[in-house]
XYZ file of C-alpha atoms in Angstrom:
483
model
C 39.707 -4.647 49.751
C 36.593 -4.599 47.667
C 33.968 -2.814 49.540
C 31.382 -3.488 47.552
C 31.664 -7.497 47.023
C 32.024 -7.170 51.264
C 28.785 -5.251 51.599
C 26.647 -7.614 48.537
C 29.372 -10.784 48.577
C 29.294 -12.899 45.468
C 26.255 -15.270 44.856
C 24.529 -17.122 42.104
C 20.584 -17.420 41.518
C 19.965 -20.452 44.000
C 22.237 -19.037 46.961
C 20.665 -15.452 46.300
C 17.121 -17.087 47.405
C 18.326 -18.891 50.171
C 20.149 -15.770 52.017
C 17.469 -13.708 51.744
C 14.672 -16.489 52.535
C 17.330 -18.406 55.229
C 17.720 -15.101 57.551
C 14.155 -14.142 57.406
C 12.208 -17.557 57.982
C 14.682 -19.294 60.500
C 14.089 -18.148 63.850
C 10.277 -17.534 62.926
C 10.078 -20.976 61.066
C 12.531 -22.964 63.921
C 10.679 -21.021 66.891
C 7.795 -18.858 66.526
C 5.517 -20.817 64.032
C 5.873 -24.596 65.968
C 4.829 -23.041 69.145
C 1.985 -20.619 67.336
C 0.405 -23.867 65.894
C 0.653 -25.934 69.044
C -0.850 -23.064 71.019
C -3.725 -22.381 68.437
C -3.809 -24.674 65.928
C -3.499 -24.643 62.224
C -5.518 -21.564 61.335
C -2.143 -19.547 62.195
C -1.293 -20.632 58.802
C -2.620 -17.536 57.243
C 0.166 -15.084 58.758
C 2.542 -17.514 57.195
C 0.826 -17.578 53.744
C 0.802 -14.043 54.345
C 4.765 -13.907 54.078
C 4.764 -15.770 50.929
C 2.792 -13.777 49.604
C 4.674 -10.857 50.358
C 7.938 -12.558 49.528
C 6.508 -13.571 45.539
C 5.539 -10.000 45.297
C 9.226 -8.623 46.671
C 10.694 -11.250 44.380
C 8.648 -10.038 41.186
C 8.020 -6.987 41.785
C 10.794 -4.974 43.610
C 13.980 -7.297 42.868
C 14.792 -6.891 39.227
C 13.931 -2.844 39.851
C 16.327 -3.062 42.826
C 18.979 -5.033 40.731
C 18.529 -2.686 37.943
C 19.175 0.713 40.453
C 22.577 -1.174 41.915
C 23.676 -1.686 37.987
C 23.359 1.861 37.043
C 25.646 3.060 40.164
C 27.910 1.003 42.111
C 27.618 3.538 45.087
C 23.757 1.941 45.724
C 24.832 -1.100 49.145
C 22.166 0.394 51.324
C 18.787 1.316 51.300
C 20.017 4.566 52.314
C 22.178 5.026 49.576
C 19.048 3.559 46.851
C 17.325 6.226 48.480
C 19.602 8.964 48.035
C 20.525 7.723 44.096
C 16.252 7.496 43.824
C 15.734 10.851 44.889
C 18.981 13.072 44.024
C 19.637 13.334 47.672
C 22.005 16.218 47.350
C 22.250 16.912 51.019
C 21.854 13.987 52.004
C 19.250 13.836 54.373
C 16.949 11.361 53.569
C 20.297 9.181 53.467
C 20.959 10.018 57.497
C 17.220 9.658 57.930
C 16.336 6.148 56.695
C 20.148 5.384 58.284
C 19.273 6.494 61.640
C 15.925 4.971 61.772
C 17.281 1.362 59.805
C 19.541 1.068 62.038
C 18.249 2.593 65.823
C 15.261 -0.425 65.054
C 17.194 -2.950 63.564
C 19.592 -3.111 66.933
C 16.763 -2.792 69.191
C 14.749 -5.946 67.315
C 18.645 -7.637 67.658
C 18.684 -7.182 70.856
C 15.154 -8.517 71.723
C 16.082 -11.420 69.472
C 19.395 -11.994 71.393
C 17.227 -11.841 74.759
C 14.825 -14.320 74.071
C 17.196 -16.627 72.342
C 19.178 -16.477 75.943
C 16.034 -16.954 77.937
C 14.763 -20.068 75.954
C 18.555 -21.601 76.299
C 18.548 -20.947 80.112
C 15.404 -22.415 80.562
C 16.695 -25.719 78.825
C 19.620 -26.063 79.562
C 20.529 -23.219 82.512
C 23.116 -21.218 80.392
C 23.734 -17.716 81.909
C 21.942 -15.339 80.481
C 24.218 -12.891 80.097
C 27.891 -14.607 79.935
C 25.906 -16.406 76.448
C 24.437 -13.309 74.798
C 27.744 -11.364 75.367
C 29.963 -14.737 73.549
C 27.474 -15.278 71.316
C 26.971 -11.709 69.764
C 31.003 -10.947 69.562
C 31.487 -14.166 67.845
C 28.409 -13.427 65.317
C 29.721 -9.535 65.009
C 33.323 -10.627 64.564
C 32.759 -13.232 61.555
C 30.100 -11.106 60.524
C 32.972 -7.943 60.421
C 35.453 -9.960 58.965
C 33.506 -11.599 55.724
C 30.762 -8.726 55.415
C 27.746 -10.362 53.320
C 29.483 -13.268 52.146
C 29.382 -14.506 56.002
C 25.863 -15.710 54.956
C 26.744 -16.654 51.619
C 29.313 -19.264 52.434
C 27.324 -21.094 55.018
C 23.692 -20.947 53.432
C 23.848 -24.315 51.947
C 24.853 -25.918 55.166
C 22.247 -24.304 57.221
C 19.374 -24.846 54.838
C 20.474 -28.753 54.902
C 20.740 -28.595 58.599
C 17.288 -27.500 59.769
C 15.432 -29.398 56.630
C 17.338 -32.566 57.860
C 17.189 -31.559 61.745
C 13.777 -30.907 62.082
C 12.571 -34.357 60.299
C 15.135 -36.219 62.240
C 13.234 -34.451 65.360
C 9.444 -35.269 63.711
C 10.640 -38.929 62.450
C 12.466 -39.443 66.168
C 8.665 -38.698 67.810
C 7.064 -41.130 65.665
C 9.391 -43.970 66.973
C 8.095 -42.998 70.743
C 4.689 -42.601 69.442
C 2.231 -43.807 67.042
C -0.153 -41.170 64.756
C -2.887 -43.120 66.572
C -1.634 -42.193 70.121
C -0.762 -38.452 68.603
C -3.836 -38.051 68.205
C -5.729 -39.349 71.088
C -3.030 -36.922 73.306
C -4.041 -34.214 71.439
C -7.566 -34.684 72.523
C -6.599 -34.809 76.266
C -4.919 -31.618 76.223
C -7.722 -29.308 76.106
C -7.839 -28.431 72.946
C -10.463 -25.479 72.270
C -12.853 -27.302 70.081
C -11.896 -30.848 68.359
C -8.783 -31.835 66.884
C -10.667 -31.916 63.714
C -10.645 -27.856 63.976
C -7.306 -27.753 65.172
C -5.879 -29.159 62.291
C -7.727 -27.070 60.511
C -6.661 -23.729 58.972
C -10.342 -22.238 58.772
C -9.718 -22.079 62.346
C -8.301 -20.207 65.107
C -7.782 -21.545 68.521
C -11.057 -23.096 68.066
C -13.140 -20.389 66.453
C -14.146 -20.007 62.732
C -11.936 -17.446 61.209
C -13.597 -14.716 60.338
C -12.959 -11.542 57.386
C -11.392 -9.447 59.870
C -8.874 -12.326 61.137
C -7.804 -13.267 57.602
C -6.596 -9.332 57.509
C -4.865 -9.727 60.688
C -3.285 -12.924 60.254
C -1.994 -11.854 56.688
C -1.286 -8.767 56.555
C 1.247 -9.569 59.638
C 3.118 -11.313 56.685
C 3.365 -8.321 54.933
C 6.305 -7.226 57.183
C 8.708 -9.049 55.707
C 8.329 -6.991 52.677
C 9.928 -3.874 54.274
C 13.097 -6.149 56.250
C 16.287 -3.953 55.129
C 18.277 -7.304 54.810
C 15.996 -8.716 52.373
C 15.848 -5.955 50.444
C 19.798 -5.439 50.046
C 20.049 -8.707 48.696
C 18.648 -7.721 45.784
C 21.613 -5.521 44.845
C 23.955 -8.363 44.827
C 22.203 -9.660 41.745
C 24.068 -9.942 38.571
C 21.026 -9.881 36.177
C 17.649 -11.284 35.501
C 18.290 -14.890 35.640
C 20.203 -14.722 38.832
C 16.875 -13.286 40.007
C 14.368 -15.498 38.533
C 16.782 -18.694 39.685
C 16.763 -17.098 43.336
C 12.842 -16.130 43.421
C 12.114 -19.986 42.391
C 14.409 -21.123 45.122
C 13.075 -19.094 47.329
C 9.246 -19.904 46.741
C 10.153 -23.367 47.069
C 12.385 -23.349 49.955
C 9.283 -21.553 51.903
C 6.957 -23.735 51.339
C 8.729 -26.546 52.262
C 9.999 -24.959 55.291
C 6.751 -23.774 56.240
C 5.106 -26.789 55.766
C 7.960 -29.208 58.034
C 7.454 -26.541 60.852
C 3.375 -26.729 60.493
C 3.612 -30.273 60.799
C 6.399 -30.630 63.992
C 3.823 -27.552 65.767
C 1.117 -29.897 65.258
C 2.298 -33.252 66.266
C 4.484 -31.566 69.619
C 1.048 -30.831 71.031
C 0.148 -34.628 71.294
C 3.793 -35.537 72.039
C 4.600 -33.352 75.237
C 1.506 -34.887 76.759
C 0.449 -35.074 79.591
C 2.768 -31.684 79.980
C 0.313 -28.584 80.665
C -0.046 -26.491 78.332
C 2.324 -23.450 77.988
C 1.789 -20.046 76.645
C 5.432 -18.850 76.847
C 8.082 -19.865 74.116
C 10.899 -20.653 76.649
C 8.522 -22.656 78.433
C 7.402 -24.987 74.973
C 10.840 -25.291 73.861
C 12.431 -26.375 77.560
C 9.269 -29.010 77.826
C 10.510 -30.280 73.927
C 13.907 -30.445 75.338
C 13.645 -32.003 78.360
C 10.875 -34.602 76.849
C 13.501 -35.683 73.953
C 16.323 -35.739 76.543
C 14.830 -37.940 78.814
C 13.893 -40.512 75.890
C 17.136 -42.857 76.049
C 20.477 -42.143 74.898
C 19.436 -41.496 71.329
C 16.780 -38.769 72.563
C 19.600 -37.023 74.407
C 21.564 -36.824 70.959
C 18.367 -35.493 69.184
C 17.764 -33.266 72.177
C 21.151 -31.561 71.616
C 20.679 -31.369 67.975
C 17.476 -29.163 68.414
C 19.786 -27.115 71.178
C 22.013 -26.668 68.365
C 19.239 -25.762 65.541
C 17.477 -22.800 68.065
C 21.063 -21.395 68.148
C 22.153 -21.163 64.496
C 18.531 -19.671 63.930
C 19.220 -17.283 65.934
C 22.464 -16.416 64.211
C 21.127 -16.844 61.002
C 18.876 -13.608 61.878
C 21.054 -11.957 64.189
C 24.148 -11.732 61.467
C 21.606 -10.378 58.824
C 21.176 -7.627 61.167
C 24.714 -6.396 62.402
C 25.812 -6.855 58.539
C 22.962 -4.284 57.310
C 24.043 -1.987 60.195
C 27.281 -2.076 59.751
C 27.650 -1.367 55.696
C 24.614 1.299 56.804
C 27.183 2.541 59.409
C 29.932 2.344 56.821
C 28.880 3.548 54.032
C 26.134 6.378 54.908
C 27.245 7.659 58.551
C 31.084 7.797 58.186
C 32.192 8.107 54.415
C 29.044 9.770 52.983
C 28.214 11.803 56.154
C 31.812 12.899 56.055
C 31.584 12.119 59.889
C 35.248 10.679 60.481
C 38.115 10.204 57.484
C 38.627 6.455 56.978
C 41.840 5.139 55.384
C 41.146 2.989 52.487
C 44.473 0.896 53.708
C 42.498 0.080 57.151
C 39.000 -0.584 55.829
C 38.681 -4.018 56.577
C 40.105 -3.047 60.186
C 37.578 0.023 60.172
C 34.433 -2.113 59.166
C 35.451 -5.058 62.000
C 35.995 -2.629 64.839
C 31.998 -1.300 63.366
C 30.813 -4.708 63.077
C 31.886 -5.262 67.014
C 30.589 -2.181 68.446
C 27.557 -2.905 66.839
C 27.370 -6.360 68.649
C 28.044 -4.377 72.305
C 25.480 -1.902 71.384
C 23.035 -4.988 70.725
C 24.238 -6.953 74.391
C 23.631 -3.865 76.326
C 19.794 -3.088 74.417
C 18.688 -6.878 75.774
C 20.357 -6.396 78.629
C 18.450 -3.388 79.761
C 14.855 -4.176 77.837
C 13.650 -6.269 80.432
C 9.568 -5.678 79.777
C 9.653 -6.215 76.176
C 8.324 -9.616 75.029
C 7.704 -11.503 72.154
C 4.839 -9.243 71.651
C 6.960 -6.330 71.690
C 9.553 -7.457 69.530
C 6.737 -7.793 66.763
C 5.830 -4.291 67.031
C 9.021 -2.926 66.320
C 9.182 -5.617 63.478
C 5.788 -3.770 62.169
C 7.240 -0.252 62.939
C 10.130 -1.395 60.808
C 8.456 -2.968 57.881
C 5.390 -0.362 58.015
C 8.069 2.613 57.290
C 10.452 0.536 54.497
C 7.874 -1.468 52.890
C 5.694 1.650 51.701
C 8.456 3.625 50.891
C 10.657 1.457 48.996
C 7.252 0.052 46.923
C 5.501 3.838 45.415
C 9.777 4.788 44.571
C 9.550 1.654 42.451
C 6.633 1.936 40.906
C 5.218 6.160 40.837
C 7.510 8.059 38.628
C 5.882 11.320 40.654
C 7.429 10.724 44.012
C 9.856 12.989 45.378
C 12.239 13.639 47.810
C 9.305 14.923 50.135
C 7.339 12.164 49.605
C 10.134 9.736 50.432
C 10.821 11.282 53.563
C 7.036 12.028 54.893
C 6.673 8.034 54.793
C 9.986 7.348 56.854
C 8.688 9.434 59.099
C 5.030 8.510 59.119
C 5.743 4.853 58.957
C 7.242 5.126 62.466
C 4.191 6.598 64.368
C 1.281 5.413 62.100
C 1.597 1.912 64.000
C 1.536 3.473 68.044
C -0.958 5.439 66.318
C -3.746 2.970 64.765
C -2.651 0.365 67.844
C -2.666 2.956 71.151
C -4.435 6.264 70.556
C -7.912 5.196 71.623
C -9.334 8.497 69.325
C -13.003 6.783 68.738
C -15.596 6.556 70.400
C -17.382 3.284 69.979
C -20.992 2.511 72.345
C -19.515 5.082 75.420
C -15.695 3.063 75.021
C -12.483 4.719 73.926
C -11.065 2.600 71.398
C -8.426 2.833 68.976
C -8.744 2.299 65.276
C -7.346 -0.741 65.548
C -9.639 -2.322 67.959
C -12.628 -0.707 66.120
C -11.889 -1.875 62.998
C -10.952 -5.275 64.430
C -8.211 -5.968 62.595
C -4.029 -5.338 63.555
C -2.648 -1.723 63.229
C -0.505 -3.192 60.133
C -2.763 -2.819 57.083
C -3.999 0.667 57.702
C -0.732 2.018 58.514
C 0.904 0.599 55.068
C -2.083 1.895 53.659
C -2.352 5.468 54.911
C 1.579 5.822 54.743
C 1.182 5.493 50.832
C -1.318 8.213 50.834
C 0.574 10.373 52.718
C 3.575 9.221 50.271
C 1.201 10.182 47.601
C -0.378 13.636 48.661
C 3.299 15.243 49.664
C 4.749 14.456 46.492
C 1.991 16.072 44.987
C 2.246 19.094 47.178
C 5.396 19.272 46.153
C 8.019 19.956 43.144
C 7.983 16.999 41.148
C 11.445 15.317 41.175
C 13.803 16.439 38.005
C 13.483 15.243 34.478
C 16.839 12.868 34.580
C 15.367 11.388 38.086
C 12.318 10.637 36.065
C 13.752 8.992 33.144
C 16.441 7.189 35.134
C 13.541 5.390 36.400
C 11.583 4.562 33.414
C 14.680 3.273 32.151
C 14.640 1.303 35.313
C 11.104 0.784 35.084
C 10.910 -0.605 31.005
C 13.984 -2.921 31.401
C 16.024 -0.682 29.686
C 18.449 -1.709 32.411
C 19.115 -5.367 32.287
């Protein structure tokens, strides 16, 4: 068995930008951004422009470094093993380090992901809770364990067709029950904060101007994506330059497109689940779409199932990125570099299925006992996550100075720095305790990148500077010497 095609599979250009793009933007593109922009309005299109951003700078910026790292050594699957090649990681603890904290966040996100996916599906259609997240995550873990990175691969072109074609059969189906005229006069008696007018505009907010500080929030909460493990991998699958440039366009274009179909089905569900109250929960929004298309004729009922089927697949779509990073991190890092457990080369594809399972358990039994944790809270272990990777990963790519010090002060600081800025209430601002977050006015994300890369900065300088062949390796890297 090849490991390595198992852990990076075998794609060209245009399949290399969908996998990466396709398990990022599905669940937030299928679930979060429709119901953001029916509850507020258009101006939540600036978190959203926010993750193009960050993906056109990941794309030209980090991916042909990336690719050129994984061409020089074979060894580099993981993040943790880039890290360890980056930084001569002898002992090999920045390699259990960024392990251990990759993978302890990426199953707890899993597992909030898994939870709400179960609670929106028993609210439309009264699936168990629990009998459907334990099926659904073995099934995902064992084709996941079985194919590796090439489970996304092989099915990227049918889900990208899927919810392009799904969600404008959903959008084209409302316009046959409902004119643009009558849209829009529903959307009026909804109570709408403000006109429609500003609703459909992307100046505002829920009815308010958007101000400097809310163009930092909003955006900078797209800057997460920049630090998801899984997107980052992908880039070590690359062959060479033109598979990345090929995947980058795709990519770029995919989002936008994407984006701009889910924009436009948030925006026109607001008129067409009138005279429904509104609803701030996301079970609640997708059960009223659900039970509105079912109860429109026999044809509604088929579109209603088809938009059952699309929440589920983007679930999986995100859910299999997941289990497949943990368990090549698992792999890879924990048991053959950590020297924790012998492996038989013979039973390796046996080995990495009976990982790829456990890790699915380990995800049912972290929803099953988060029961607190909502939507909100899922996001903040998404900005833990991206606020420790995406620093990191960006100064080793482009500061020739940073060390093995460095690299592991902002794994470490990346994972308080967000609690910090967000619940320490350390100020004191006209007699109130408030946190820097809430003085500043803005989300904990963009100060905690921020100082993180200072703190990057000012321990590497403390400290030795890495070795001469670490430094040249990456100007080599650096100047396209590697191509």
């Amino acid at each position: 068995m090849d490991f390595h095609e198992y852990s990076l599979g075998n794609v060209n250009g245009i399949r290399l930008g969908l996998v990466s793009t396709m398990a990022l933007t599905g669940f937030i593109g299928i679930i979060i951004l429709p119901f953001y922009v029916y509850l507020f309005g258009t101006g939540i299109f600036w978190e959203f422009f926010g993750i193009i951003v960050s993906v056109l700078v990941i794309w030209n910026h980090r991916s042909y470094r990336l690719m050129r790292y994984a061409r020089k050594s074979e060894s580099i699957v993981t993040l943790p093993s880039y890290f360890s090649r980056r930084f001569d990681d002898k002992k090999g603890v920045i390699r259990m380090l960024s392990s251990v904290e990759i993978i302890t966040l990426s199953i707890i996100i899993s597992g909030l992901l898994l939870r709400e996916t179960a609670i929106i599906l028993n609210a439309m259609i009264g699936l168990d809770k629990g009998a459907f997240s334990l099926i659904f995550v073995l099934v995902v873990s064992c084709y996941v364990g079985i194919l590796g990175f090439n489970s996304m691969v092989k099915t990227v072109y049918v889900k990208v067709t899927f919810f392009i074609l799904a969600f404008l059969f959903i959008c084209l189906f409302i316009f046959t029950r409902q004119s643009i005229a009558e849209l829009v006069r529903n959307m009026m008696r909804t109570d709408i904060t403000g006109s429609v007018s500003e609703y459909l505009n992307v100046l505002f907010h829920n009815g308010k101007l958007l101000k400097v500080n809310d163009y930092i929030t909003l955006i900078s909460k797209g800057l997460l994506v920049s630090g998801m493990p899984f997107v980052l991998v992908s880039f070590f699958s690359a062959k060479d330059s033109k598979t990345i440039t090929k995947g980058r366009n795709t990519s770029f274009v995919f989002l936008v497109v994407f984006f701009s179909i889910s924009m436009f089905a948030g925006a026109i569900l607001r008129g067409f689940l009138f005279p429904e109250k509104i609803t701030k929960s996301i079970s609640g929004f997708m059960t009223l779409i659900y039970q509105r298309l079912h109860s429109s004729g026999s044809f509604g009922k088929v579109v209603s199932y088809i938009f059952v089927l699309l929440i589920i697949i983007a679930a999986a779509s995100i859910i299999e990125a997941f289990i497949n990073t943990i368990t090549v991190i698992v792999y890879e890092d924990i048991i053959n570099r950590g020297n924790v457990v012998r492996v038989d080369q013979k039973h390796m594809r046996e080995t990495l299925i009976a990982i790829s399972m456990m890790v699915g358990i380990a995800i049912f039994f972290t929803q099953q006992y988060i029961h607190d944790v909502k939507i909100s809270g899922m996001v903040s272990f998404v900005t833990v996550l991206g606020c420790s990777i995406s620093p990191t990963v960006f100064l080793s790519l482009s500061w020739e100075r940073m060390n093995r010090a460095g690299c592991m002060a902002g794994l470490i600081f990346g994972l308080v720095a967000v609690p910090f800025f967000e619940y320490a209430p350390i100020l004191s601002v006209d007699g109130a305790r408030k946190t820097i977050s809430e003085a500043l006015g803005i989300s904990p994300i963009l100060p905690a990148i921020i100082i993180s890369c200072l703190v990057i900065i000012l321990c590497s300088l403390l400290t030795k500077k890495p070795d001469e062949d670490i430094v040249d390796e990456f100007l080599e890297v650096r100047n396209r010497i590697v191509d």
